[in-house]
mmCIF file of C-alpha atoms in Angstrom:
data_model
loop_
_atom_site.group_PDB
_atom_site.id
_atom_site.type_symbol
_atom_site.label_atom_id
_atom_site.label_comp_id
_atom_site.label_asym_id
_atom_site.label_seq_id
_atom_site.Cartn_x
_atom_site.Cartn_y
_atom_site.Cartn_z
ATOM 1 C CA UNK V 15 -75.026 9.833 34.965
ATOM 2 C CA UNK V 16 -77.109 7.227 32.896
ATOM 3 C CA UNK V 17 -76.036 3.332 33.733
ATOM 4 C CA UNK V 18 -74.895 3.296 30.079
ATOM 5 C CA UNK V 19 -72.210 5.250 30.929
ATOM 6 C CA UNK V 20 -70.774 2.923 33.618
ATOM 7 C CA UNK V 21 -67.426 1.396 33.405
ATOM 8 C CA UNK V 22 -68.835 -1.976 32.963
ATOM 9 C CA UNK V 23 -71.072 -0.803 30.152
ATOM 10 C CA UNK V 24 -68.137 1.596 28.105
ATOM 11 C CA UNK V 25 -65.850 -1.480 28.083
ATOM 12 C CA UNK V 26 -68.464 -3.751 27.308
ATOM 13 C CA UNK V 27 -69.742 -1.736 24.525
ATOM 14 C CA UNK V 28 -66.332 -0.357 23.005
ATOM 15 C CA UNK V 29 -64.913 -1.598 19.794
ATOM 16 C CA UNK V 30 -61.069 -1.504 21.434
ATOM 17 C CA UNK V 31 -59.614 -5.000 21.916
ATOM 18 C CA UNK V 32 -60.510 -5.604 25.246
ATOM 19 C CA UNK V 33 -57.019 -5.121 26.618
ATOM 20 C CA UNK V 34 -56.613 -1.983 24.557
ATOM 21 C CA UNK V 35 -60.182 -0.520 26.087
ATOM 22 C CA UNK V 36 -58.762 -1.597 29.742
ATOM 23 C CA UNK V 37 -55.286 -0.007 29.817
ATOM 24 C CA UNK V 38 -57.037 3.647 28.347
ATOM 25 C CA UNK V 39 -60.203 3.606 30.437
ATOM 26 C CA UNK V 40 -57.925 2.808 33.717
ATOM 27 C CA UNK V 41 -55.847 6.139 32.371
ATOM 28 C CA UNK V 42 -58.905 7.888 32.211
ATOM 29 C CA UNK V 43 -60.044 6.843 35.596
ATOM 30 C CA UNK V 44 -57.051 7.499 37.548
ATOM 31 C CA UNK V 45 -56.487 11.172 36.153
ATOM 32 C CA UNK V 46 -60.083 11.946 37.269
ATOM 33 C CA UNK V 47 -60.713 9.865 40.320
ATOM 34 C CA UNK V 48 -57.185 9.041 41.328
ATOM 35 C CA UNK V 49 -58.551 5.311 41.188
ATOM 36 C CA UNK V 50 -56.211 2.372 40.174
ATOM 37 C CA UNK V 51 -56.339 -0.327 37.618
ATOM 38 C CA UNK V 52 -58.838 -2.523 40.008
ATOM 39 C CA UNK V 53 -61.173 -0.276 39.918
ATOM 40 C CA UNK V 54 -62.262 -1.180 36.234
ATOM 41 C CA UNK V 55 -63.304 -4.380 38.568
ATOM 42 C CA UNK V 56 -64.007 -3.632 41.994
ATOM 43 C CA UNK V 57 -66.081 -0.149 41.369
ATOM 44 C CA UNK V 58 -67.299 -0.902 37.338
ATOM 45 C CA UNK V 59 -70.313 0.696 38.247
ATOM 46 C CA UNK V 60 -69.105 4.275 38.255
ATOM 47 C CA UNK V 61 -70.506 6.431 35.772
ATOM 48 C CA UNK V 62 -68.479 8.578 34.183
ATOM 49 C CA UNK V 63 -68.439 12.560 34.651
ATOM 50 C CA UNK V 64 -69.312 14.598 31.278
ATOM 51 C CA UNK V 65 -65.327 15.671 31.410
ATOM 52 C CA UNK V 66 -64.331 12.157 31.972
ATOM 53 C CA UNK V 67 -66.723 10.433 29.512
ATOM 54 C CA UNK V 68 -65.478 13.239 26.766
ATOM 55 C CA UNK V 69 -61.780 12.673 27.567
ATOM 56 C CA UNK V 70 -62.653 8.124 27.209
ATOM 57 C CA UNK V 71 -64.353 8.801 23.740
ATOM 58 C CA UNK V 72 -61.036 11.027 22.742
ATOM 59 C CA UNK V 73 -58.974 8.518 23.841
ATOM 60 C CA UNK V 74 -60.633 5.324 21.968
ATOM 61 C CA UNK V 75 -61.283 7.070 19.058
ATOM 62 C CA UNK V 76 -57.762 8.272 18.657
ATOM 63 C CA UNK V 77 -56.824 4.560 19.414
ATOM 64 C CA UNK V 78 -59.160 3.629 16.625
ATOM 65 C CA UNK V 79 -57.619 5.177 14.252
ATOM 66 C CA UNK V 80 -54.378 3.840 15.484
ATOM 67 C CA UNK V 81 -52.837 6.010 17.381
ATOM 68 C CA UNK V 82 -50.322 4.297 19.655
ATOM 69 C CA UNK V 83 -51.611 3.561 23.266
ATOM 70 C CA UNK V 84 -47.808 4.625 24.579
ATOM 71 C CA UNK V 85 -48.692 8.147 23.216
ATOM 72 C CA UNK V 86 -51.921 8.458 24.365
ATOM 73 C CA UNK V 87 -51.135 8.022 27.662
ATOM 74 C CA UNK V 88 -48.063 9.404 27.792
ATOM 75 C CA UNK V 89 -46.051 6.413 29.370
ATOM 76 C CA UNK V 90 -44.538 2.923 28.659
ATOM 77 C CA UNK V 91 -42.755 0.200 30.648
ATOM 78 C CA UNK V 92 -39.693 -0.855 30.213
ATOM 79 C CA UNK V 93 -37.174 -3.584 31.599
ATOM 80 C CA UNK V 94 -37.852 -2.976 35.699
ATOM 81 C CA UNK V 95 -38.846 1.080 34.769
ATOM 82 C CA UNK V 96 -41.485 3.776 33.529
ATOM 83 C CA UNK V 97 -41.125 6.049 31.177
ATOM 84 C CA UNK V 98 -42.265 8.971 30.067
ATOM 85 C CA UNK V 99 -42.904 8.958 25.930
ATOM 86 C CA UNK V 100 -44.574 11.535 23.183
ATOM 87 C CA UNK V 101 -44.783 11.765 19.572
ATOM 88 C CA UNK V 102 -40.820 12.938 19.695
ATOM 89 C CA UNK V 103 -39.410 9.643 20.270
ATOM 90 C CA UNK V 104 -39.359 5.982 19.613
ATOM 91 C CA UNK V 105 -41.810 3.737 22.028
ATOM 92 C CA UNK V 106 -39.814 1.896 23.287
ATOM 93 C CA UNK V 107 -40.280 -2.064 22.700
ATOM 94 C CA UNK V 108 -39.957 -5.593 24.440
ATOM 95 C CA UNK V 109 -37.023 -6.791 22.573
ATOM 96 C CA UNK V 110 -34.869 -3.672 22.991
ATOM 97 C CA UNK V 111 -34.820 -5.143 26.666
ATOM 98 C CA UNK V 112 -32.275 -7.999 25.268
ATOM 99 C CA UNK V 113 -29.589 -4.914 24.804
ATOM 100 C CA UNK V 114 -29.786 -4.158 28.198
ATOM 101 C CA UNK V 115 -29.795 -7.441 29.755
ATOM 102 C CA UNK V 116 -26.657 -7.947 27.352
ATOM 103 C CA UNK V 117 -24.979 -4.616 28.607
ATOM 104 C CA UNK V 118 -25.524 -5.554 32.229
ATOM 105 C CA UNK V 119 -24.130 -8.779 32.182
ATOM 106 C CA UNK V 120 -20.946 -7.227 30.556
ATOM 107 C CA UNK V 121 -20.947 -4.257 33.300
ATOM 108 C CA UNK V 122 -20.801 -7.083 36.240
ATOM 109 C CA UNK V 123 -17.404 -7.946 34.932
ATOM 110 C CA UNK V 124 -16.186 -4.865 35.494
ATOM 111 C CA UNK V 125 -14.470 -3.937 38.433
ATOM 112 C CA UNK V 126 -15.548 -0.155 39.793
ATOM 113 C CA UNK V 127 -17.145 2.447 38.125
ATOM 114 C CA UNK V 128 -18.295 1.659 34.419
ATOM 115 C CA UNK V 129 -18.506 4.017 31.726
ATOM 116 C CA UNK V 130 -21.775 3.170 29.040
ATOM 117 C CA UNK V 131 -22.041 4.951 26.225
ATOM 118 C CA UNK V 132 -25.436 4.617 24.370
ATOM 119 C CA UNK V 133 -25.937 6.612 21.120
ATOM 120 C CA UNK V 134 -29.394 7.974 19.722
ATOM 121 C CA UNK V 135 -31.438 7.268 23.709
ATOM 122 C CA UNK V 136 -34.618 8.644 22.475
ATOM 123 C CA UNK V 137 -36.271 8.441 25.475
ATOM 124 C CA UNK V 138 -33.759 7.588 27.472
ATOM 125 C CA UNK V 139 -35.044 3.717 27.542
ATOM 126 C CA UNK V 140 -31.347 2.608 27.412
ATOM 127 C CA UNK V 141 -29.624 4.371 28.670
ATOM 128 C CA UNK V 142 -32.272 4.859 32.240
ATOM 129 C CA UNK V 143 -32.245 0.985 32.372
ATOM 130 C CA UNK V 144 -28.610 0.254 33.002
ATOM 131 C CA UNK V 145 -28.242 3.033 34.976
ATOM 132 C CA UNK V 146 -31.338 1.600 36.945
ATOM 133 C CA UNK V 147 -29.878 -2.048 37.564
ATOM 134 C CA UNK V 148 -26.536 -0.812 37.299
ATOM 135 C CA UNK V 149 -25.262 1.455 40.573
ATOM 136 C CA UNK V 150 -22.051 1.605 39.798
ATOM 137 C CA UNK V 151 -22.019 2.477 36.091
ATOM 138 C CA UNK V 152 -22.109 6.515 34.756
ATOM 139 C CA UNK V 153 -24.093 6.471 31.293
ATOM 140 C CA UNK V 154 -23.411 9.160 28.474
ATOM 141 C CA UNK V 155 -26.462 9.274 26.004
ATOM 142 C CA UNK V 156 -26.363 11.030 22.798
ATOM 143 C CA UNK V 157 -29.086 11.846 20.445
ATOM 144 C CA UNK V 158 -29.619 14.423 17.048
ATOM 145 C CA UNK V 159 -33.230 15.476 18.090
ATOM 146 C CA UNK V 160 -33.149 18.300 21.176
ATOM 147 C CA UNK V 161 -36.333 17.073 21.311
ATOM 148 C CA UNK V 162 -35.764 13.771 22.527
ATOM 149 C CA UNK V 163 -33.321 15.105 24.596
ATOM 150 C CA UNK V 164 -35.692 16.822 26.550
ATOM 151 C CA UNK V 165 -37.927 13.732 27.021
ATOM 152 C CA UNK V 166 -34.909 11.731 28.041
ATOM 153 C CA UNK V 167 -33.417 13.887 30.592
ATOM 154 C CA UNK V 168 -37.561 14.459 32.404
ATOM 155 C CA UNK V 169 -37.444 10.946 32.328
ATOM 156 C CA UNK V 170 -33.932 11.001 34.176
ATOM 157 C CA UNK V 171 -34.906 13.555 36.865
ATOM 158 C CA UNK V 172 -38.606 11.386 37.030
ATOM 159 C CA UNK V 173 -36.278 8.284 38.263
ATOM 160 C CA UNK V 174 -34.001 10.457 40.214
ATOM 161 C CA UNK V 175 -30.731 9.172 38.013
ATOM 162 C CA UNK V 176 -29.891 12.239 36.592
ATOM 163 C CA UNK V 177 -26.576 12.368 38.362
ATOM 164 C CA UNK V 178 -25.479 9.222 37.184
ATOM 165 C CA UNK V 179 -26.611 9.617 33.117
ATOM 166 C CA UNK V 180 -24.925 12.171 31.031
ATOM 167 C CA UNK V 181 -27.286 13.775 28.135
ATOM 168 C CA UNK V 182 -25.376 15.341 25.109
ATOM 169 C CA UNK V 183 -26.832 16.593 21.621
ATOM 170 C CA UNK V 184 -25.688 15.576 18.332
ATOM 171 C CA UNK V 185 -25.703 12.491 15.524
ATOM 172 C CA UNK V 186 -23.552 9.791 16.853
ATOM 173 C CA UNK V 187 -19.827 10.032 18.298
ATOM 174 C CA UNK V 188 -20.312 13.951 16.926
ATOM 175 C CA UNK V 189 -21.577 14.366 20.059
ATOM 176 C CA UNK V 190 -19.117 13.603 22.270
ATOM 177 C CA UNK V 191 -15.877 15.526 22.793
ATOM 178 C CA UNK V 192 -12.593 14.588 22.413
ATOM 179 C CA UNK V 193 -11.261 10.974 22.573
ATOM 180 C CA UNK V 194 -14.017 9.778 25.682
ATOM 181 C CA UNK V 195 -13.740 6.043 25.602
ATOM 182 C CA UNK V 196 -15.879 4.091 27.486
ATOM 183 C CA UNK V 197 -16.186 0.120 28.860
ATOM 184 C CA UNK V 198 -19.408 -0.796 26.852
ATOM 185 C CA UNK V 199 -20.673 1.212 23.804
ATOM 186 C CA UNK V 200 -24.599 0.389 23.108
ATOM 187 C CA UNK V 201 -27.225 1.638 20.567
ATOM 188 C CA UNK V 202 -30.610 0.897 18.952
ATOM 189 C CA UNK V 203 -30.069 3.228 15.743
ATOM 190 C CA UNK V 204 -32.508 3.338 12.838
ATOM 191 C CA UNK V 205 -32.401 0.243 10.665
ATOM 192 C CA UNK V 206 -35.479 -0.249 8.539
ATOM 193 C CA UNK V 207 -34.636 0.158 5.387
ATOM 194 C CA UNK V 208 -36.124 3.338 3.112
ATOM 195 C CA UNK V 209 -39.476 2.308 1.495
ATOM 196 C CA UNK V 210 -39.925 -0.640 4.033
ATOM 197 C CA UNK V 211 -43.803 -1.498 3.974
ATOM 198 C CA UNK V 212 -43.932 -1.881 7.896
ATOM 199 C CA UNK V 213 -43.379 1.803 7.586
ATOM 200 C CA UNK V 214 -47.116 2.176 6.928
ATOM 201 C CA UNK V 215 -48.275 0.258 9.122
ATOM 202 C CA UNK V 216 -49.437 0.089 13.153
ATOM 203 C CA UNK V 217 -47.381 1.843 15.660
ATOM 204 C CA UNK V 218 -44.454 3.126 13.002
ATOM 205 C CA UNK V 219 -46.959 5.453 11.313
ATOM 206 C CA UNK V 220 -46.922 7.591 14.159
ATOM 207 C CA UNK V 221 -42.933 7.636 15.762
ATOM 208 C CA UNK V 222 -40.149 9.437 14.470
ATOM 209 C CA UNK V 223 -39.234 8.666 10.745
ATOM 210 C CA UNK V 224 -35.913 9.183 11.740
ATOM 211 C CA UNK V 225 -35.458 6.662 14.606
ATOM 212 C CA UNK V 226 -36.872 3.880 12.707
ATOM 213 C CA UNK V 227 -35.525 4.355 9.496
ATOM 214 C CA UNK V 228 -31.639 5.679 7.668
ATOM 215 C CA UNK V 229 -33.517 6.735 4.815
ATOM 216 C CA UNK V 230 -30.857 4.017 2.832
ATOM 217 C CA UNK V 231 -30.261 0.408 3.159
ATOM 218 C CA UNK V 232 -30.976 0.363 6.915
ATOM 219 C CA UNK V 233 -27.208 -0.405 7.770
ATOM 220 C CA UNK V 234 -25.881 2.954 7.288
ATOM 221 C CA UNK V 235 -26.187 3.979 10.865
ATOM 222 C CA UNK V 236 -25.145 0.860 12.039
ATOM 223 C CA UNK V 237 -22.064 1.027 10.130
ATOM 224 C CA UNK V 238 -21.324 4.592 11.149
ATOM 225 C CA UNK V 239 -21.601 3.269 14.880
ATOM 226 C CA UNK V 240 -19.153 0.237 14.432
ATOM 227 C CA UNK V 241 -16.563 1.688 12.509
ATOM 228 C CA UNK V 242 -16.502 5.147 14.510
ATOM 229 C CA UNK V 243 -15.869 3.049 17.860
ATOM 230 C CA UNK V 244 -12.309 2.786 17.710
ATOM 231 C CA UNK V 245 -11.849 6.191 19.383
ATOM 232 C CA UNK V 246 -14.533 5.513 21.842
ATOM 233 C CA UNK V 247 -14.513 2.055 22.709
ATOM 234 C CA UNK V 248 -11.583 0.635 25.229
ATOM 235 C CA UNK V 249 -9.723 -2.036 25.089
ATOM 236 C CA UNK V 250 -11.701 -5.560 26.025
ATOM 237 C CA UNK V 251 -14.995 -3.184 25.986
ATOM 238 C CA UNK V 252 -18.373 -4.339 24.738
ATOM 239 C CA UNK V 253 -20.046 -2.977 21.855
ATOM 240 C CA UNK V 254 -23.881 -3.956 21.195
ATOM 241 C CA UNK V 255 -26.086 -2.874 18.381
ATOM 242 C CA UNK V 256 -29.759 -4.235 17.982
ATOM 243 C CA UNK V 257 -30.807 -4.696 14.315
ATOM 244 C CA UNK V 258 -33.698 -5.819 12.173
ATOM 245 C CA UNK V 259 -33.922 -9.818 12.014
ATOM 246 C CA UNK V 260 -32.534 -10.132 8.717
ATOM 247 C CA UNK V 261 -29.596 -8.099 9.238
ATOM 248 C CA UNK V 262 -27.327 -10.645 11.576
ATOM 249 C CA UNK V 263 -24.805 -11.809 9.228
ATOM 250 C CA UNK V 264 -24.096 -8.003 7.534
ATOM 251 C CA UNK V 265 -23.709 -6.733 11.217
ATOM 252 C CA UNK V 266 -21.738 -8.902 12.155
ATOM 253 C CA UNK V 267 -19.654 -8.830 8.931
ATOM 254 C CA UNK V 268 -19.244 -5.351 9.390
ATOM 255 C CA UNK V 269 -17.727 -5.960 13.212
ATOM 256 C CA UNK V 270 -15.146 -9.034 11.411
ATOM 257 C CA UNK V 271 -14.343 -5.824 9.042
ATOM 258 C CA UNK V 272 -13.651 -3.883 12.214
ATOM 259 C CA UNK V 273 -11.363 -5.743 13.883
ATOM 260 C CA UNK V 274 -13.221 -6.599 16.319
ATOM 261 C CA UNK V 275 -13.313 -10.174 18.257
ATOM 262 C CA UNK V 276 -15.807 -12.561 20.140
ATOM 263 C CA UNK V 277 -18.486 -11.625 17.686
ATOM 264 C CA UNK V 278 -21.990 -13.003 19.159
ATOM 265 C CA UNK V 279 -25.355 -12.945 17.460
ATOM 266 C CA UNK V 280 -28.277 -12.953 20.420
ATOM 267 C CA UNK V 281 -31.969 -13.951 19.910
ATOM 268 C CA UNK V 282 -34.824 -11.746 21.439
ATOM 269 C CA UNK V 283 -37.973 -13.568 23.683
ATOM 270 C CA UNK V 284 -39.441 -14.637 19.537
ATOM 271 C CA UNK V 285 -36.356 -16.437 18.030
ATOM 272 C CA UNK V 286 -35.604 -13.741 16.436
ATOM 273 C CA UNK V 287 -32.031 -12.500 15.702
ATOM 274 C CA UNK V 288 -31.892 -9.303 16.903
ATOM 275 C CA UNK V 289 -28.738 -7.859 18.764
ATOM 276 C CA UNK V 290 -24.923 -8.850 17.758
ATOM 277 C CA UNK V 291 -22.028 -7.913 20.407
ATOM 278 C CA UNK V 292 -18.410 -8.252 20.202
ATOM 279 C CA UNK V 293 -15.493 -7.517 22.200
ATOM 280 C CA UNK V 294 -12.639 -5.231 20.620
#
């Protein structure tokens, strides 16, 4: 293969961000040479085979026209795991990592085996996490889409935690059975509001509709999950909700409304407010 065709010269020539053009071209690289990441330094002048030159130009162009690098790849990291993601579900994001860190320092007050409930997983990002840095803590995670469902529960068996998180199909509490009450109740539900402009734009034109947005005011969800926890939630548990930024003080109004106590607004890594916990 031509020189122009190199690693060196497709990176230097693409029209990717340079970090963008690194992460896809080391993709490319390790499905058809089994090389890592270094390579793109250590060995930049490989030439590319026909296949893998085809499957680069796919990939950038798709990126171009701003397709999310989590889908094209088929992966994203989160808090200390990977994950599998596709078009189905929600990439999941830096700040979401706040909810965990929030739910684990709540399940390292409790004494034995913890019972998490997180409702709409997606891909399982939640839900995978805690049960991850969490050994002694059993995780039930809901979710409407089968779907996502399906993601989440590859990505379970892919981590080998499958015995320790419970999958179960349906909107919210609907998807549990009975009166199950758990120690810490956590969620990341659809909050942009219907007709939002960020909807449009970047990453969100290409995820779920229905994982980023209620279609409403953005708090409808929310509000479904605070009110319905007084079946579900035990007594002293935890209950944390991420939110949009601007949505703090109507959260936690809503959790005042609910009886509930200790009510905490938390601020992810940009000074943003963006998760509220209380205790019931």
């Amino acid at each position: 293969m031509s020189a122009e065709y190199s690693i060196r010269a497709l990176l230097g020539s693409s029209l990717l961000p340079a970090n963008e053009a690194r992460i896809l071209l080391a993709d490319v690289i390790n499905k058809h040479y089994q090389l890592p990441r270094s390579a793109l330094l250590s060995q930049d002048d490989l030439a590319l085979s026909p296949i893998a030159l085809s499957d680069w130009k796919t990939l950038e162009s798709k990126r171009l026209a701003g397709e999310p690098i989590a889908y094209l790849i088929g992966k994203k990291g989160f808090h200390e795991i990977e994950l599998t993601v596709a078009p189905g579900v929600l990439i999941p994001r830096p700040e979401t990592e706040l909810l965990v860190d929030l739910a684990l320092d709540a399940i390292k007050q409790v004494a034995g085996t913890v019972t998490v409930l997180d409702l709409g997983t997606g891909s399982g990002a939640i839900a995978l996490a805690i049960a991850h840095s969490a050994n002694h803590a059993m995780v039930t995670a809901t979710d409407q889409s089968i779907a996502a469902l399906q993601i989440a529960q590859q990505n379970a068996r892919n981590l080998k935690l499958d015995k320790r998180v419970n999958f179960k199909q349906g909107s919210w509490y609907q998807a549990l059975e009975g009166n199950d009450q758990f120690d810490v109740i956590v969620s990341n539900p659809p909050y942009i509001a219907k007709g939002d402009i960020h909807l449009g734009q970047g990453d969100l034109r290409f995820e779920p509709q229905s994982a980023l947005t209620d279609e409403l005011d953005g708090l409808s969800s929310l509000k479904v999950i605070i009110f319905g926890t007084n079946a579900h939630l035990k007594p002293e548990g935890l209950i944390a909700v991420e939110h949009g930024f601007d949505q703090g003080d109507a959260v936690m109004g809503m959790m005042a409304e609910a009886g509930f106590r200790d009510i905490q607004n938390h601020t992810d890594l940009a000074g943003h407010p963006r998760v509220s916990t209380a205790r019931k």
